[in-house]
């Protein structure tokens, strides 16, 4: 009666959309139950440290509100009324809707829609096997990486950089446009080790005094979308004060003389007027990176989520090319290592069946697609049926009012395969219960480091949950999709992918748990040349020929600057809409994931907008007051919190809270736009102009009462 359960520690991999893709040690209490989750100490990037939300993953996997059985809608689209059905009935209904759309309109009327709810190759990308085998509409995935990857590759020619573990050997770590205390704790692990062991200085550059800026030796809080101006002024000082490495520039870069001439008028005073920083702050930053050659630039995603985001990323990346920091261990730049793995995923994705004449619909423009915008539909037919996996567009996609209107169409059939009853699931016709990462096998790479990892199934699935792979294969059989990948198990798909990619076998990877694929120093630091034919870093990128997967030039690409610059195309404030709004990441949520777990809810407490006290005063706004944010896309009600760490005229809403957490059900992405970032697209989530006004009280608070009940239950 008093015997303690035998606890087994097993290796796994965090599947969530954070560049860390941490190696994990999971306490397995029995065949169905887990305990504590820890970071794997022998995986040298994770180094034993993981974020708190994943450490308490037992809250999520064993949550009482998990979806456990297939459901069918029985009321109107917006009613949220469902009844339990069998798997066969749910799959048959879905297949019948797909076949009907194909028969009456054509295969492009079916749109499989997914993203990065899991980063595992089999469970994330297997949906493309169904897409390609049936010639369903393609998806151009623009919602996260397109603008930042384009900006980085514009300079280097490849999406790879200095080993991220080299941060511990840096004399200066520049954390630019990311808040790793919230979003990637491992960056802080290595940066703080450099400070402790080497006396390194940490510079954090962001648009508000967030948790990372607070830990920095030099924190620079600039106006949103002005990073290019800061980068130009820093390079101006580097040339002016003799900190530019002219030998390196002559050997490794395309036009250093042209860059120096271009920067002559872009001094700290010029940049101060644009960024809101002082000239002294800019000079101090330039002096740090100029005198500490082992300067490691860790460039994040946040500052690319602006209409000039690709240009800002490229401008920041140019600084270590001017100083020659790439030559030194602990120097150079890093954004993502996604370009190093070279996995051949034909078996997973059926790439041999891909028809490139089939239209690709922009993921970020889902609201416009589903409401029949001809341009968003690429001149093709309407979307009549969808399968949604690994994402929650009714919460996370921009132009939320359009998204909701599209999903509310009675002539649109939607099947959502999910772990919880998200807002997107509530709009579905069929809801299928999905496994979590510890309940299936999968293969993982990482953007934030260099390990190839295998995450095995550790516990049995609860209820009737099925994996993404199982659902795709079952639908394929019903709609007549043919490909050998549909007849393979996840382990067989992983093994074939590894062998086709010359990365060994699954048996070898499973035994090793992970493999370090970091390229040699000279390759990672581009000492054998950058990945352009002339081996030169591009200060002058050919923006519409950057070697990044794309759907052709879009946005105002004709006006892209030829050299690093402040490109004034952001959504600037006006008299009618006098504030700039950014929807920065919350610490205890990950996009719309973890918004269901009690501890995350309790720690985040409620949706808030951070307002500078000097902006709040004239508007009669105090902390806890209800306020309305509005622009031409809609309006959002939430609470104000006065916060002097944000610049005047700038508002920060850390998110993404479920829409139901807002009094009228309108979440923060009501206010964000879906117009394309040049040159290849992307969503400008942190680039919105809004009006701010106090309201006496919201009209209706049922969602808040329900949430308060949850919070009460966890004390």
Coordinates of N, CA and C in Angstrom, one line a residue, residues 307 570-574 577-581 630-633 671 687-691:
X307 N 6.9 45.4 -41.4 CA 6.8 45.5 -42.8 C 8.2 45.8 -43.5
X570 N 6.7 51.0 -42.6 CA 5.9 50.5 -41.5 C 4.6 51.2 -41.3
X571 N 3.7 50.6 -40.6 CA 2.4 51.2 -40.4 C 2.5 52.3 -39.3
X572 N 2.9 53.5 -39.7 CA 3.2 54.5 -38.8 C 1.9 55.1 -38.1
X573 N 2.0 55.7 -37.0 CA 0.9 56.3 -36.2 C 0.4 57.5 -37.0
X574 N -0.9 57.7 -36.8 CA -1.6 58.9 -37.4 C -2.3 59.7 -36.3
X577 N -5.1 57.3 -35.4 CA -4.5 56.1 -34.7 C -3.1 56.3 -34.2
X578 N -3.0 57.0 -33.1 CA -1.7 57.6 -32.7 C -0.7 56.6 -32.0
X579 N -1.0 55.3 -31.8 CA -0.2 54.4 -31.1 C 0.3 53.3 -32.0
X580 N 1.5 52.8 -31.8 CA 2.1 51.6 -32.4 C 1.9 50.4 -31.5
X581 N 1.3 49.3 -32.0 CA 1.1 48.1 -31.1 C 1.9 47.0 -31.6
X630 N -8.3 50.0 -31.1 CA -9.1 49.9 -32.3 C -8.3 50.4 -33.5
X631 N -8.5 49.8 -34.7 CA -8.1 50.3 -35.9 C -9.1 49.9 -37.0
X632 N -8.7 50.0 -38.3 CA -9.6 49.8 -39.3 C -10.0 48.3 -39.4
X633 N -9.2 47.4 -38.7 CA -9.5 46.0 -38.8 C -10.5 45.5 -37.7
X671 N -6.5 43.0 -34.6 CA -5.9 44.2 -35.0 C -4.7 44.1 -35.9
X687 N 3.6 45.3 -36.0 CA 3.6 46.5 -36.8 C 2.2 47.0 -37.1
X688 N 1.5 47.6 -36.0 CA 0.1 47.9 -36.2 C -0.1 49.3 -35.5
X689 N -0.9 50.1 -36.2 CA -1.3 51.4 -35.6 C -2.7 51.3 -35.0
X690 N -2.9 51.8 -33.9 CA -4.2 51.7 -33.2 C -4.5 53.0 -32.4
X691 N -5.7 53.1 -32.1 CA -6.2 54.1 -31.1 C -6.4 53.5 -29.8

